[in-house]
């Protein structure tokens, strides 16, 4: 098992008097991680996918919960979003059983958050788990082996099962996309036209690295703009896609409202369009590299508890910076290039307006951006 960065944080929060909640997409290792944290401890495991568990944890009273928990001091409820009114149940356990440490995992962030935000206010530590990060991979297999795998990771992504099954990556990814990717969205959102969802995902995958127009997507797919907006919101909340807004503060000609959409995992993106062609033979290598760096930077910021703003920058004259980050009021610009010899345009208006600099990130120096320095 690849050691996860966040495991230290979870260990530190045990016996804190609050529920520890771990959310994220399916198949990223939430259950495995929590079980590894609890490997030397005696705990009660309750599986939310089990109909019996769902039944007994739906609207139980304190007496019933006492019978369920018994003498256990640690309770782990897995796939908690499957249990109706789970937020109230978790609140009762946290309030009435002070000596019990509660662990909760949930794959559907939008459903779990809707149920737990209000009941567990002030009663929880909530963390997100993503596919394996580059730092986690390199810490596990070493600098040389991870560097040798860079192109494979851009093509096939960072899901644990993909990494652990070399040679079968495409089969694993196709199963992931077809069996798990849409499961929570279709189960909890009331979407009646999964074909529209699939068309939208393919359109977004093909537009990777470009600004997204909801009106254009509406015309392309044949549904109204409101449907596009709601579906994209669901895909975001279920950790399939990630939205990068435009950065604008001072210049009149800056693009102020547009956004770019990236995938949390490049392997999932490539599986959606069915393209695993080597990077030196495809036209979207730059976009894949850009997606990889932005998703890896997101993991770094999340695990480090850094709330830096993440943006892209463009003007109406097509001046563009791939990635902009705002940290404590300071602005940092980055240009992404797969080829270390490639140059970027230096936009003086951005540098002068924001007292910033623009750094080129390529295959030679990418480690400093995504996990090995602040």
XYZ file of C-alpha atoms in Angstrom:
374
model
C 0.000 0.000 0.000
C 1.250 3.481 -0.889
C 1.478 5.584 2.262
C -0.885 8.552 2.091
C 0.217 12.016 3.176
C -2.978 12.632 5.111
C -2.627 9.536 7.330
C -0.509 11.519 9.815
C -3.246 14.125 10.133
C -5.908 11.478 10.752
C -3.797 9.888 13.481
C -3.313 13.245 15.177
C -7.077 13.829 15.400
C -7.918 10.579 17.183
C -9.460 11.202 20.625
C -10.100 14.834 19.746
C -13.777 14.577 20.663
C -14.913 15.174 17.082
C -15.952 12.890 14.241
C -13.254 12.351 11.587
C -14.822 12.460 8.130
C -12.979 11.470 4.943
C -14.627 12.257 1.621
C -13.620 11.933 -2.005
C -14.339 10.023 -5.199
C -14.832 6.289 -5.259
C -11.838 3.981 -5.567
C -9.214 6.439 -4.268
C -8.539 4.383 -1.139
C -10.630 5.986 1.626
C -11.601 2.687 3.249
C -8.067 1.306 2.917
C -6.589 4.449 4.460
C -8.877 4.509 7.502
C -8.385 0.785 8.089
C -4.619 1.299 7.970
C -4.898 4.072 10.575
C -6.933 1.699 12.768
C -4.934 -1.474 12.027
C -3.708 -1.962 15.600
C -6.976 -0.891 17.221
C -10.207 -2.649 18.116
C -13.070 -0.976 16.271
C -16.630 -1.527 15.071
C -16.914 -1.504 11.263
C -20.281 -0.607 9.763
C -20.629 -0.775 5.968
C -23.127 1.687 4.510
C -23.583 -0.426 1.377
C -25.000 -3.239 3.568
C -28.849 -3.045 3.656
C -28.935 -4.253 7.264
C -26.527 -1.531 8.371
C -28.500 1.094 6.474
C -31.660 -0.035 8.202
C -30.320 0.015 11.763
C -28.543 3.365 11.348
C -31.504 5.172 9.821
C -33.165 7.236 12.583
C -32.010 5.167 15.586
C -32.513 6.501 19.106
C -29.800 6.715 21.758
C -30.745 3.399 23.329
C -30.562 1.594 20.011
C -27.185 3.169 19.249
C -25.887 2.036 22.637
C -26.826 -1.540 21.757
C -25.146 -1.242 18.345
C -21.915 0.323 19.610
C -21.596 -1.787 22.760
C -18.174 -1.439 24.389
C -16.362 -0.255 21.273
C -14.395 2.976 21.658
C -13.893 3.426 17.917
C -16.627 3.205 15.272
C -15.940 3.322 11.525
C -18.948 3.949 9.262
C -17.983 3.361 5.622
C -19.939 4.727 2.609
C -21.993 6.781 5.042
C -23.782 8.742 2.306
C -25.828 5.606 1.609
C -27.556 5.887 4.994
C -30.663 8.061 5.209
C -30.476 10.938 7.700
C -26.896 9.932 8.541
C -26.072 13.446 9.744
C -28.495 13.208 12.658
C -27.212 9.744 13.588
C -23.612 10.981 13.591
C -24.606 13.960 15.734
C -26.216 11.690 18.355
C -23.134 9.451 18.506
C -20.795 12.445 18.840
C -22.926 14.164 21.499
C -24.069 11.181 23.554
C -21.080 8.846 23.365
C -18.190 11.098 24.363
C -15.693 8.245 24.712
C -16.343 6.959 21.186
C -14.106 8.093 18.326
C -16.141 8.186 15.136
C -14.593 7.663 11.674
C -16.772 8.259 8.619
C -16.047 7.837 4.913
C -18.199 8.945 2.026
C -17.678 8.794 -1.712
C -20.380 11.220 -2.710
C -19.301 14.594 -1.400
C -22.409 16.479 -2.428
C -24.754 14.018 -0.731
C -22.665 13.562 2.410
C -22.070 17.294 2.800
C -25.760 18.054 2.464
C -26.512 15.671 5.312
C -23.677 16.480 7.701
C -22.888 20.187 7.400
C -25.601 21.441 9.732
C -25.904 18.510 12.197
C -22.133 18.231 12.666
C -21.244 21.909 12.859
C -18.363 22.153 15.327
C -18.374 18.379 15.780
C -16.194 17.140 12.917
C -12.800 17.190 11.251
C -13.404 16.852 7.518
C -10.715 15.925 4.997
C -10.611 15.117 1.294
C -8.759 12.206 -0.273
C -7.787 12.288 -3.938
C -6.122 9.788 -6.269
C -2.469 9.106 -5.399
C -0.358 12.272 -5.498
C 2.996 12.462 -7.243
C 4.728 13.027 -3.908
C 3.083 9.925 -2.433
C 4.155 7.904 -5.471
C 7.741 9.148 -5.388
C 8.037 8.669 -1.631
C 6.906 5.067 -2.135
C 8.877 3.925 -5.217
C 11.709 6.461 -5.320
C 12.849 9.275 -7.582
C 14.217 7.173 -10.444
C 11.255 4.803 -10.825
C 8.677 7.582 -10.509
C 10.516 9.695 -13.094
C 10.517 6.711 -15.455
C 6.740 6.477 -14.981
C 5.935 10.129 -15.701
C 4.446 9.575 -19.148
C 2.522 6.520 -17.923
C 1.009 8.564 -15.119
C -0.073 11.324 -17.526
C -1.697 8.741 -19.797
C -3.231 6.429 -17.185
C -3.559 8.649 -14.137
C -3.052 8.148 -10.428
C -5.881 5.924 -9.168
C -4.506 3.230 -6.808
C -5.876 0.289 -8.826
C -4.373 1.704 -12.009
C -0.930 2.097 -10.434
C -1.115 -1.342 -8.814
C -2.036 -3.151 -12.050
C 0.695 -2.342 -14.593
C -0.183 -3.704 -18.010
C -3.914 -3.644 -17.280
C -4.329 0.120 -16.919
C -6.829 0.561 -19.745
C -9.052 -2.272 -18.502
C -8.989 -0.913 -14.943
C -9.761 2.627 -16.121
C -12.631 1.505 -18.344
C -14.138 -0.380 -15.413
C -13.649 2.647 -13.178
C -15.314 5.000 -15.640
C -18.171 2.655 -16.553
C -18.903 1.211 -13.097
C -17.959 3.825 -10.522
C -17.503 7.293 -11.990
C -21.167 8.084 -12.463
C -22.551 5.862 -9.702
C -23.074 8.536 -7.054
C -24.241 11.145 -9.541
C -26.914 8.891 -10.986
C -27.904 7.495 -7.579
C -28.339 10.772 -5.699
C -28.963 13.540 -8.204
C -32.093 12.357 -9.965
C -30.496 12.581 -13.425
C -32.742 10.803 -15.879
C -30.598 11.127 -18.990
C -27.191 9.564 -18.374
C -26.463 9.815 -22.091
C -26.458 13.615 -21.765
C -23.994 13.326 -18.884
C -21.688 11.157 -20.975
C -21.866 13.537 -23.949
C -21.056 16.458 -21.666
C -18.065 14.676 -20.140
C -16.697 13.826 -23.571
C -17.141 17.423 -24.732
C -15.327 18.718 -21.646
C -12.538 16.176 -22.133
C -12.042 17.257 -25.743
C -11.938 20.940 -24.703
C -9.294 20.337 -22.051
C -7.202 23.441 -21.439
C -9.653 25.753 -23.213
C -12.159 28.167 -21.749
C -15.599 26.628 -21.415
C -18.763 28.228 -22.787
C -22.007 26.913 -21.321
C -23.907 28.326 -24.301
C -21.645 26.470 -26.733
C -21.974 23.232 -24.759
C -25.748 23.696 -24.714
C -25.874 23.932 -28.505
C -23.444 21.065 -28.981
C -25.258 18.602 -26.713
C -28.813 19.765 -27.396
C -29.972 20.664 -23.891
C -30.574 24.014 -22.238
C -27.887 26.061 -20.516
C -29.410 25.432 -17.076
C -29.026 21.681 -17.523
C -25.382 22.135 -18.534
C -24.736 24.257 -15.443
C -26.412 21.778 -13.078
C -24.609 18.762 -14.588
C -21.223 20.487 -14.394
C -21.935 21.380 -10.776
C -22.705 17.719 -10.010
C -19.539 16.562 -11.760
C -17.555 19.056 -9.704
C -19.110 18.010 -6.405
C -18.489 14.348 -7.156
C -14.765 14.976 -7.851
C -14.798 14.200 -11.557
C -13.921 17.696 -12.802
C -12.279 20.775 -11.321
C -13.102 24.387 -12.237
C -10.405 27.028 -12.608
C -11.800 30.598 -12.681
C -10.223 33.547 -14.447
C -8.063 35.990 -12.488
C -8.894 39.672 -12.711
C -8.189 42.635 -10.463
C -7.135 45.744 -12.325
C -6.852 45.640 -16.093
C -9.883 46.597 -18.181
C -9.144 44.078 -20.893
C -8.868 41.062 -18.572
C -11.332 38.199 -19.025
C -13.369 38.308 -15.823
C -16.047 35.606 -15.839
C -14.829 32.643 -17.884
C -13.534 29.373 -16.489
C -11.504 26.381 -17.535
C -12.419 22.853 -16.561
C -9.902 20.130 -15.774
C -10.268 16.542 -14.626
C -9.124 15.406 -11.199
C -7.368 12.528 -12.958
C -5.829 12.530 -16.436
C -6.345 8.778 -16.802
C -10.097 9.207 -16.339
C -10.054 12.005 -18.904
C -8.217 9.866 -21.460
C -10.532 6.920 -20.799
C -13.595 9.092 -21.475
C -12.306 9.913 -24.982
C -10.731 6.469 -25.449
C -7.285 7.829 -26.308
C -4.131 6.386 -24.745
C -1.811 7.228 -27.628
C 1.772 8.033 -26.496
C 2.408 11.685 -25.745
C 4.816 12.223 -28.638
C 2.085 11.280 -31.122
C -0.832 13.389 -29.935
C -1.956 16.999 -30.239
C -3.206 17.397 -26.676
C 0.034 16.640 -24.805
C 0.293 20.231 -23.573
C -3.269 20.174 -22.245
C -2.701 16.836 -20.456
C 0.498 18.184 -18.855
C -1.366 21.314 -17.775
C -4.181 19.213 -16.277
C -1.712 16.965 -14.469
C 0.139 19.884 -12.862
C -3.025 21.701 -11.786
C -4.597 18.581 -10.249
C -1.337 17.718 -8.474
C -1.022 21.264 -7.150
C -4.597 20.997 -5.875
C -3.662 17.872 -3.898
C -0.633 19.639 -2.474
C -2.661 22.654 -1.323
C -5.444 20.513 0.129
C -3.163 18.193 2.095
C -1.072 21.137 3.327
C -4.239 23.021 4.373
C -3.260 25.977 2.197
C -6.130 28.128 0.946
C -4.299 29.763 -1.952
C -6.507 31.056 -4.740
C -6.144 29.172 -8.043
C -6.842 30.835 -11.405
C -5.825 31.279 -15.029
C -5.294 34.689 -16.658
C -6.174 35.949 -20.110
C -6.867 39.254 -21.807
C -9.131 40.048 -24.736
C -5.953 40.351 -26.832
C -5.237 36.645 -26.113
C -2.405 37.243 -23.668
C -2.562 34.232 -21.381
C -0.933 32.673 -18.327
C -1.740 29.009 -17.709
C -1.925 29.168 -13.940
C -2.059 31.960 -11.366
C -1.929 31.470 -7.621
C -2.684 34.027 -4.937
C -0.997 33.468 -1.586
C -1.352 35.968 1.273
C -2.034 38.772 -1.179
C 0.977 37.922 -3.380
C 0.399 36.865 -6.998
C 2.418 34.114 -8.713
C 2.193 33.246 -12.409
C 3.172 29.947 -14.047
C 3.534 28.802 -17.632
C 3.405 25.042 -18.256
C 5.551 23.421 -20.953
C 6.036 19.694 -21.507
C 9.234 20.346 -23.449
C 11.987 21.773 -21.192
C 13.395 23.713 -24.154
C 10.128 25.503 -24.921
C 9.795 29.188 -24.085
C 6.795 31.181 -22.896
C 5.747 34.724 -23.665
C 6.447 37.120 -20.830
C 3.480 39.473 -20.416
C 4.805 42.716 -18.966
C 1.307 44.056 -18.220
C 0.688 41.162 -15.799
C 4.108 41.431 -14.172
C 3.887 45.195 -13.688
C 0.240 45.311 -12.601
C 0.548 42.559 -10.003
C 4.197 42.987 -9.017
C 4.637 39.354 -9.962
C 6.848 37.045 -11.948
C 6.054 34.227 -14.357
C 7.843 30.939 -13.855
C 8.076 28.200 -16.476
C 7.229 24.734 -15.142
C 8.437 21.793 -17.227
C 9.533 18.184 -16.780
C 12.826 19.293 -15.254
C 11.449 21.341 -12.355
C 7.789 20.323 -11.857
C 8.454 18.633 -8.509
C 8.881 21.969 -6.746
C 5.352 23.014 -7.730
C 3.468 19.874 -6.807
C 4.746 18.721 -3.474
C 8.371 19.094 -2.589
C 8.480 22.782 -1.644
C 5.868 25.337 -0.578
